[in-house]
């Protein structure tokens, strides 16, 4: 039953988004004044149009008013968007994935009735997950396969007060922070507990500091969010599960699809240039040095895509692990390590096809190299990711409280 | 085989290390932050480095330079690059063309150009080869007369008239003297029809265009050169007419520029890597993660 055909719907949405990127996003994203890493405001106009197309609610079920796309389709769309602009891709992916988790899985009927209608009607209503904390020690240590003696609680705390909760603390690296309407906040409660609360952006005491393009470590209009005694009603308590926590290492590889989109943008630029730039009496693609380089780029991107799509399909079909169709491995973590390294190399090679122009700030190649390097450092980094894979190889299963950490 | 450094080599290395730490490192990042690529340059650091000998390191002793060997040059480049790769490259760019002067210029030319170079702390050197349509084209077959650089030089009596442009030329916006490769026989292939000229900054008809806005090496100035009926005296022809061959034949060099170029980039990159590894080691030794057990 091995089958790599995309469905007609998947092919159609891929083509639609690809056209949208060519016609709407690229003309905006490649304006010379945007190419310098330190000055790249979010393309709100493109984001709005993408939302109108339904990409903001792509993963949300049809029952709730979304497109009900599966994880593989979401990854295909994210790759296409990221080939145009990684920030637009990251913000849409985050909102879409969180919408599915919140409205389809985690919210009570009452919460859904309260939050879903405004979310559906406002194309600028985005969701953000406020989980990461700057000083929280969540990384695996040298004894990675043994239980951690500390659960490294969040410093951000939620305290019950009257008929509500008071949230205080701060988060960083929050994707979509600069424009999110609703924050999904992970906080410590009581003695060693962890809870998730819904904190609207207009809650008194909540403030957002946007992270400059040059200094951030993630794509997608990142920022820091501070909660200064933010009071939310008791009904905003969501539960204890993290919205994005799936089986560790088997979640939707959306960050990797985004990474792939960056690689493809660089590859397509190099391929075009190699056919028009003439040196030594012929297009440089006909010179072996460039031909071999382009071939290596194509190899890296194709194999990365195979790994990412397999992980995406696996996240749609967890039963395929159970029936032994898939290896008992954290496929998303595996795809992340391979793809980030392969794509970074591919993007660097693509820039080299441009000779000196590959390092100029008024050309997009240096931007692609920056963008791909950010993916290389995503999460806790590849060294840590390899330890997580090693844990799986050792058949070590992290206890539940730590498994939540592993999903970060 | 003996890798021991001589006292003189060690001394240059230590001088460079001290200068890099005390003078270059404090200004490195702030120079990188400057948005206008023409404004990243800083003459003070050039003057200070020049007084310590870093500009004239490679000029032979008999001409009043320091006459250091390649090992010393590699050591100094790596040390300077630890603090700022681009500033190190700006100095070593002068050594590159000091080697060329020593290898290819006549005694008369050496007198005319080396003396002011040695006396002036702000005298920087460069060489113009690349053009918008001629990068690797200068090195690739076929030997078609139409291939390679296009900058044209025509002789009128005791002068040559240059027309055309160069791009990406190092030190273009800050240099005072440039070696320029120009086509002097348009019907011959590059290697048989190119002549090298010494072109001072104030040559009539010669000007600098834009400075390229690079993502790295911000301090290092790579610029456009524009020649509009630029007039260069015949006395400034280096070597034989139609004999530039893109390199100094006298030195037996076949690498496209000179042997020094490859050494230069390797030593510079080693310095950058050395510093990055040092920072990573420091972080790894001091940052604590998963320290719940302690």
Tab-separated table of N, CA, C and O in Angstrom, chain A residues 39-118:
chain	number	residue	atom	x	y	z
A	39	UNK	N	16.193	44.900	9.324
A	39	UNK	CA	14.994	45.705	9.100
A	39	UNK	C	14.003	44.935	8.231
A	39	UNK	O	13.992	45.082	7.025
A	40	UNK	N	13.233	44.078	8.859
A	40	UNK	CA	12.319	43.271	8.063
A	40	UNK	C	10.958	43.153	8.744
A	40	UNK	O	10.632	42.133	9.330
A	41	UNK	N	10.173	44.230	8.687
A	41	UNK	CA	8.857	44.156	9.336
A	41	UNK	C	7.974	43.097	8.684
A	41	UNK	O	8.114	42.784	7.499
A	42	UNK	N	7.085	42.547	9.500
A	42	UNK	CA	6.203	41.480	9.025
A	42	UNK	C	5.338	41.995	7.871
A	42	UNK	O	4.853	43.123	7.888
A	43	UNK	N	5.142	41.135	6.869
A	43	UNK	CA	4.326	41.498	5.702
A	43	UNK	C	2.848	41.301	6.037
A	43	UNK	O	2.224	40.299	5.668
A	44	UNK	N	2.295	42.288	6.732
A	44	UNK	CA	0.924	42.165	7.232
A	44	UNK	C	-0.074	42.035	6.081
A	44	UNK	O	-1.028	41.263	6.144
A	45	UNK	N	0.190	42.787	5.014
A	45	UNK	CA	-0.694	42.757	3.850
A	45	UNK	C	-0.799	41.344	3.266
A	45	UNK	O	-1.899	40.845	3.001
A	46	UNK	N	0.338	40.704	3.098
A	46	UNK	CA	0.347	39.337	2.561
A	46	UNK	C	-0.310	38.376	3.541
A	46	UNK	O	-1.030	37.444	3.147
A	47	UNK	N	-0.058	38.613	4.829
A	47	UNK	CA	-0.640	37.770	5.864
A	47	UNK	C	-2.169	37.851	5.829
A	47	UNK	O	-2.872	36.830	5.934
A	48	UNK	N	-2.683	39.055	5.661
A	48	UNK	CA	-4.136	39.240	5.593
A	48	UNK	C	-4.734	38.486	4.403
A	48	UNK	O	-5.755	37.814	4.523
A	49	UNK	N	-4.065	38.614	3.254
A	49	UNK	CA	-4.585	37.934	2.069
A	49	UNK	C	-4.555	36.419	2.258
A	49	UNK	O	-5.483	35.712	1.853
A	50	UNK	N	-3.479	35.926	2.861
A	50	UNK	CA	-3.373	34.487	3.113
A	50	UNK	C	-4.485	34.035	4.047
A	50	UNK	O	-5.057	32.949	3.882
A	51	UNK	N	-4.801	34.882	5.033
A	51	UNK	CA	-5.874	34.550	5.975
A	51	UNK	C	-7.211	34.475	5.246
A	51	UNK	O	-8.015	33.575	5.484
A	52	UNK	N	-7.414	35.437	4.329
A	52	UNK	CA	-8.665	35.423	3.558
A	52	UNK	C	-8.776	34.161	2.713
A	52	UNK	O	-9.874	33.665	2.453
A	53	UNK	N	-7.624	33.643	2.273
A	53	UNK	CA	-7.633	32.396	1.487
A	53	UNK	C	-7.922	31.172	2.345
A	53	UNK	O	-8.104	30.072	1.832
A	54	UNK	N	-7.894	31.358	3.672
A	54	UNK	CA	-8.186	30.231	4.553
A	54	UNK	C	-6.953	29.565	5.123
A	54	UNK	O	-7.036	28.527	5.779
A	55	UNK	N	-5.781	30.156	4.901
A	55	UNK	CA	-4.555	29.510	5.370
A	55	UNK	C	-4.361	29.681	6.876
A	55	UNK	O	-3.613	28.929	7.499
A	56	UNK	N	-5.043	30.642	7.470
A	56	UNK	CA	-4.967	30.854	8.918
A	56	UNK	C	-5.715	29.743	9.659
A	56	UNK	O	-5.407	29.409	10.810
A	57	UNK	N	-6.724	29.176	8.991
A	57	UNK	CA	-7.563	28.149	9.624
A	57	UNK	C	-7.445	26.817	8.887
A	57	UNK	O	-8.352	26.003	8.900
A	58	UNK	N	-6.274	26.615	8.282
A	58	UNK	CA	-6.066	25.440	7.425
A	58	UNK	C	-6.278	24.114	8.158
A	58	UNK	O	-6.940	23.201	7.657
A	59	UNK	N	-5.721	24.007	9.372
A	59	UNK	CA	-5.778	22.727	10.089
A	59	UNK	C	-7.046	22.571	10.912
A	59	UNK	O	-7.410	21.455	11.297
A	60	UNK	N	-7.710	23.685	11.164
A	60	UNK	CA	-8.940	23.637	11.966
A	60	UNK	C	-9.989	22.791	11.239
A	60	UNK	O	-10.110	22.859	10.019
A	61	UNK	N	-10.739	21.996	12.001
A	61	UNK	CA	-11.700	21.084	11.372
A	61	UNK	C	-12.786	21.851	10.621
A	61	UNK	O	-13.055	23.021	10.914
A	62	UNK	N	-13.375	21.173	9.651
A	62	UNK	CA	-14.461	21.811	8.886
A	62	UNK	C	-15.639	22.112	9.806
A	62	UNK	O	-16.338	23.120	9.641
A	63	UNK	N	-15.877	21.245	10.794
A	63	UNK	CA	-16.963	21.476	11.745
A	63	UNK	C	-16.810	22.814	12.458
A	63	UNK	O	-17.782	23.496	12.766
A	64	UNK	N	-15.559	23.166	12.736
A	64	UNK	CA	-15.311	24.417	13.453
A	64	UNK	C	-15.140	25.594	12.491
A	64	UNK	O	-14.870	26.716	12.923
A	65	UNK	N	-15.221	25.350	11.202
A	65	UNK	CA	-15.125	26.458	10.262
A	65	UNK	C	-13.799	26.553	9.530
A	65	UNK	O	-13.538	27.524	8.820
A	66	UNK	N	-12.935	25.535	9.710
A	66	UNK	CA	-11.641	25.553	9.024
A	66	UNK	C	-11.658	24.694	7.779
A	66	UNK	O	-12.728	24.307	7.275
A	67	UNK	N	-10.444	24.387	7.264
A	67	UNK	CA	-10.335	23.572	6.053
A	67	UNK	C	-10.110	22.100	6.379
A	67	UNK	O	-10.170	21.251	5.501
A	68	UNK	N	-9.803	21.814	7.642
A	68	UNK	CA	-9.618	20.429	8.058
A	68	UNK	C	-8.471	19.712	7.368
A	68	UNK	O	-8.533	18.501	7.142
A	69	UNK	N	-7.434	20.449	7.044
A	69	UNK	CA	-6.305	19.833	6.345
A	69	UNK	C	-5.510	18.944	7.291
A	69	UNK	O	-5.366	19.247	8.479
A	70	UNK	N	-4.977	17.859	6.740
A	70	UNK	CA	-4.141	16.992	7.579
A	70	UNK	C	-2.724	17.584	7.686
A	70	UNK	O	-2.399	18.592	7.057
A	71	UNK	N	-1.910	16.914	8.500
A	71	UNK	CA	-0.579	17.471	8.779
A	71	UNK	C	0.295	17.555	7.528
A	71	UNK	O	1.050	18.512	7.361
A	72	UNK	N	0.205	16.542	6.673
A	72	UNK	CA	1.024	16.567	5.460
A	72	UNK	C	0.656	17.770	4.591
A	72	UNK	O	1.534	18.484	4.090
A	73	UNK	N	-0.643	17.996	4.438
A	73	UNK	CA	-1.078	19.149	3.639
A	73	UNK	C	-0.582	20.455	4.264
A	73	UNK	O	-0.118	21.352	3.552
A	74	UNK	N	-0.671	20.546	5.579
A	74	UNK	CA	-0.190	21.750	6.262
A	74	UNK	C	1.304	21.954	5.997
A	74	UNK	O	1.763	23.092	5.798
A	75	UNK	N	2.062	20.863	5.992
A	75	UNK	CA	3.508	20.983	5.743
A	75	UNK	C	3.781	21.418	4.309
A	75	UNK	O	4.697	22.212	4.054
A	76	UNK	N	2.998	20.895	3.372
A	76	UNK	CA	3.161	21.296	1.967
A	76	UNK	C	2.914	22.801	1.831
A	76	UNK	O	3.670	23.518	1.177
A	77	UNK	N	1.859	23.274	2.483
A	77	UNK	CA	1.517	24.699	2.419
A	77	UNK	C	2.607	25.542	3.084
A	77	UNK	O	3.014	26.588	2.558
A	78	UNK	N	3.097	25.081	4.215
A	78	UNK	CA	4.134	25.848	4.920
A	78	UNK	C	5.398	25.959	4.074
A	78	UNK	O	6.041	27.012	4.025
A	79	UNK	N	5.773	24.872	3.402
A	79	UNK	CA	6.951	24.938	2.523
A	79	UNK	C	6.745	26.005	1.447
A	79	UNK	O	7.635	26.823	1.186
A	80	UNK	N	5.572	25.981	0.832
A	80	UNK	CA	5.309	26.948	-0.237
A	80	UNK	C	5.377	28.379	0.286
A	80	UNK	O	5.993	29.245	-0.326
A	81	UNK	N	4.743	28.614	1.433
A	81	UNK	CA	4.739	29.970	1.993
A	81	UNK	C	6.141	30.426	2.372
A	81	UNK	O	6.527	31.571	2.135
A	82	UNK	N	6.909	29.498	2.942
A	82	UNK	CA	8.249	29.871	3.404
A	82	UNK	C	9.184	30.156	2.240
A	82	UNK	O	10.162	30.899	2.390
A	83	UNK	N	8.881	29.586	1.074
A	83	UNK	CA	9.685	29.917	-0.110
A	83	UNK	C	9.490	31.391	-0.465
A	83	UNK	O	10.323	31.996	-1.135
A	84	UNK	N	8.386	31.956	-0.007
A	84	UNK	CA	8.154	33.386	-0.216
A	84	UNK	C	8.616	34.207	0.955
A	84	UNK	O	9.391	35.152	0.807
A	85	UNK	N	8.174	33.839	2.163
A	85	UNK	CA	8.566	34.584	3.361
A	85	UNK	C	8.397	33.703	4.594
A	85	UNK	O	7.274	33.331	4.943
A	86	UNK	N	9.489	33.380	5.271
A	86	UNK	CA	9.413	32.464	6.426
A	86	UNK	C	8.575	33.012	7.581
A	86	UNK	O	7.961	32.232	8.316
A	87	UNK	N	8.550	34.322	7.752
A	87	UNK	CA	7.783	34.879	8.866
A	87	UNK	C	6.286	34.704	8.648
A	87	UNK	O	5.551	34.321	9.561
A	88	UNK	N	5.831	34.987	7.428
A	88	UNK	CA	4.422	34.774	7.108
A	88	UNK	C	4.078	33.291	7.289
A	88	UNK	O	3.058	32.943	7.882
A	89	UNK	N	4.955	32.431	6.805
A	89	UNK	CA	4.720	30.991	6.929
A	89	UNK	C	4.634	30.563	8.384
A	89	UNK	O	3.746	29.791	8.776
A	90	UNK	N	5.538	31.085	9.227
A	90	UNK	CA	5.584	30.670	10.629
A	90	UNK	C	4.350	31.140	11.391
A	90	UNK	O	3.782	30.398	12.202
A	91	UNK	N	3.932	32.375	11.139
A	91	UNK	CA	2.770	32.917	11.856
A	91	UNK	C	1.505	32.137	11.477
A	91	UNK	O	0.720	31.741	12.346
A	92	UNK	N	1.341	31.880	10.186
A	92	UNK	CA	0.151	31.139	9.749
A	92	UNK	C	0.165	29.706	10.284
A	92	UNK	O	-0.861	29.181	10.722
A	93	UNK	N	1.332	29.078	10.247
A	93	UNK	CA	1.438	27.697	10.740
A	93	UNK	C	1.103	27.628	12.218
A	93	UNK	O	0.384	26.731	12.673
A	94	UNK	N	1.601	28.601	12.954
A	94	UNK	CA	1.367	28.620	14.398
A	94	UNK	C	-0.123	28.789	14.699
A	94	UNK	O	-0.684	28.057	15.514
A	95	UNK	N	-0.743	29.757	14.060
A	95	UNK	CA	-2.165	30.005	14.326
A	95	UNK	C	-3.014	28.807	13.913
A	95	UNK	O	-3.891	28.354	14.647
A	96	UNK	N	-2.712	28.270	12.733
A	96	UNK	CA	-3.491	27.139	12.230
A	96	UNK	C	-3.358	25.913	13.134
A	96	UNK	O	-4.345	25.267	13.488
A	97	UNK	N	-2.123	25.616	13.535
A	97	UNK	CA	-1.890	24.434	14.377
A	97	UNK	C	-2.518	24.609	15.753
A	97	UNK	O	-3.144	23.685	16.300
A	98	UNK	N	-2.360	25.799	16.325
A	98	UNK	CA	-2.934	26.046	17.645
A	98	UNK	C	-4.467	26.048	17.588
A	98	UNK	O	-5.124	25.565	18.519
A	99	UNK	N	-5.024	26.578	16.490
A	99	UNK	CA	-6.481	26.610	16.369
A	99	UNK	C	-7.038	25.196	16.400
A	99	UNK	O	-8.029	24.903	17.079
A	100	UNK	N	-6.360	24.304	15.666
A	100	UNK	CA	-6.804	22.910	15.644
A	100	UNK	C	-6.720	22.312	17.047
A	100	UNK	O	-7.654	21.671	17.519
A	101	UNK	N	-5.591	22.554	17.734
A	101	UNK	CA	-5.411	21.986	19.072
A	101	UNK	C	-6.447	22.547	20.049
A	101	UNK	O	-7.055	21.802	20.827
A	102	UNK	N	-6.653	23.845	20.003
A	102	UNK	CA	-7.543	24.478	20.982
A	102	UNK	C	-9.006	24.159	20.685
A	102	UNK	O	-9.726	23.610	21.528
A	103	UNK	N	-9.454	24.532	19.485
A	103	UNK	CA	-10.884	24.462	19.208
A	103	UNK	C	-11.358	23.026	18.966
A	103	UNK	O	-12.476	22.672	19.299
A	104	UNK	N	-10.516	22.206	18.365
A	104	UNK	CA	-10.938	20.832	18.082
A	104	UNK	C	-10.684	19.874	19.236
A	104	UNK	O	-11.343	18.852	19.348
A	105	UNK	N	-9.693	20.178	20.082
A	105	UNK	CA	-9.310	19.184	21.088
A	105	UNK	C	-9.462	19.654	22.526
A	105	UNK	O	-10.005	18.947	23.356
A	106	UNK	N	-8.935	20.825	22.845
A	106	UNK	CA	-8.698	21.135	24.253
A	106	UNK	C	-9.780	21.987	24.917
A	106	UNK	O	-9.953	21.930	26.131
A	107	UNK	N	-10.495	22.777	24.145
A	107	UNK	CA	-11.450	23.694	24.777
A	107	UNK	C	-12.747	22.981	25.175
A	107	UNK	O	-13.168	22.024	24.526
A	108	UNK	N	-13.356	23.510	26.231
A	108	UNK	CA	-14.698	23.056	26.573
A	108	UNK	C	-15.689	23.716	25.613
A	108	UNK	O	-15.332	24.671	24.909
A	109	UNK	N	-16.897	23.204	25.592
A	109	UNK	CA	-17.925	23.787	24.708
A	109	UNK	C	-18.127	25.262	25.025
A	109	UNK	O	-18.271	26.103	24.128
A	110	UNK	N	-18.064	25.571	26.305
A	110	UNK	CA	-18.260	26.969	26.709
A	110	UNK	C	-17.136	27.848	26.182
A	110	UNK	O	-17.358	28.939	25.654
A	111	UNK	N	-15.900	27.348	26.297
A	111	UNK	CA	-14.753	28.124	25.817
A	111	UNK	C	-14.821	28.307	24.301
A	111	UNK	O	-14.550	29.378	23.773
A	112	UNK	N	-15.191	27.225	23.618
A	112	UNK	CA	-15.286	27.295	22.159
A	112	UNK	C	-16.331	28.344	21.756
A	112	UNK	O	-16.126	29.141	20.851
A	113	UNK	N	-17.465	28.332	22.445
A	113	UNK	CA	-18.534	29.277	22.121
A	113	UNK	C	-18.067	30.719	22.325
A	113	UNK	O	-18.466	31.631	21.616
A	114	UNK	N	-17.165	30.899	23.273
A	114	UNK	CA	-16.699	32.241	23.590
A	114	UNK	C	-15.585	32.698	22.633
A	114	UNK	O	-15.551	33.835	22.197
A	115	UNK	N	-14.663	31.785	22.298
A	115	UNK	CA	-13.479	32.207	21.543
A	115	UNK	C	-13.566	31.962	20.037
A	115	UNK	O	-12.933	32.659	19.257
A	116	UNK	N	-14.334	30.934	19.627
A	116	UNK	CA	-14.310	30.582	18.203
A	116	UNK	C	-14.927	31.643	17.284
A	116	UNK	O	-14.321	32.000	16.267
A	117	UNK	N	-16.155	32.162	17.606
A	117	UNK	CA	-16.753	33.132	16.669
A	117	UNK	C	-15.851	34.350	16.376
A	117	UNK	O	-15.649	34.673	15.202
A	118	UNK	N	-15.298	34.998	17.405
A	118	UNK	CA	-14.429	36.132	17.060
A	118	UNK	C	-13.183	35.706	16.278
A	118	UNK	O	-12.704	36.433	15.413
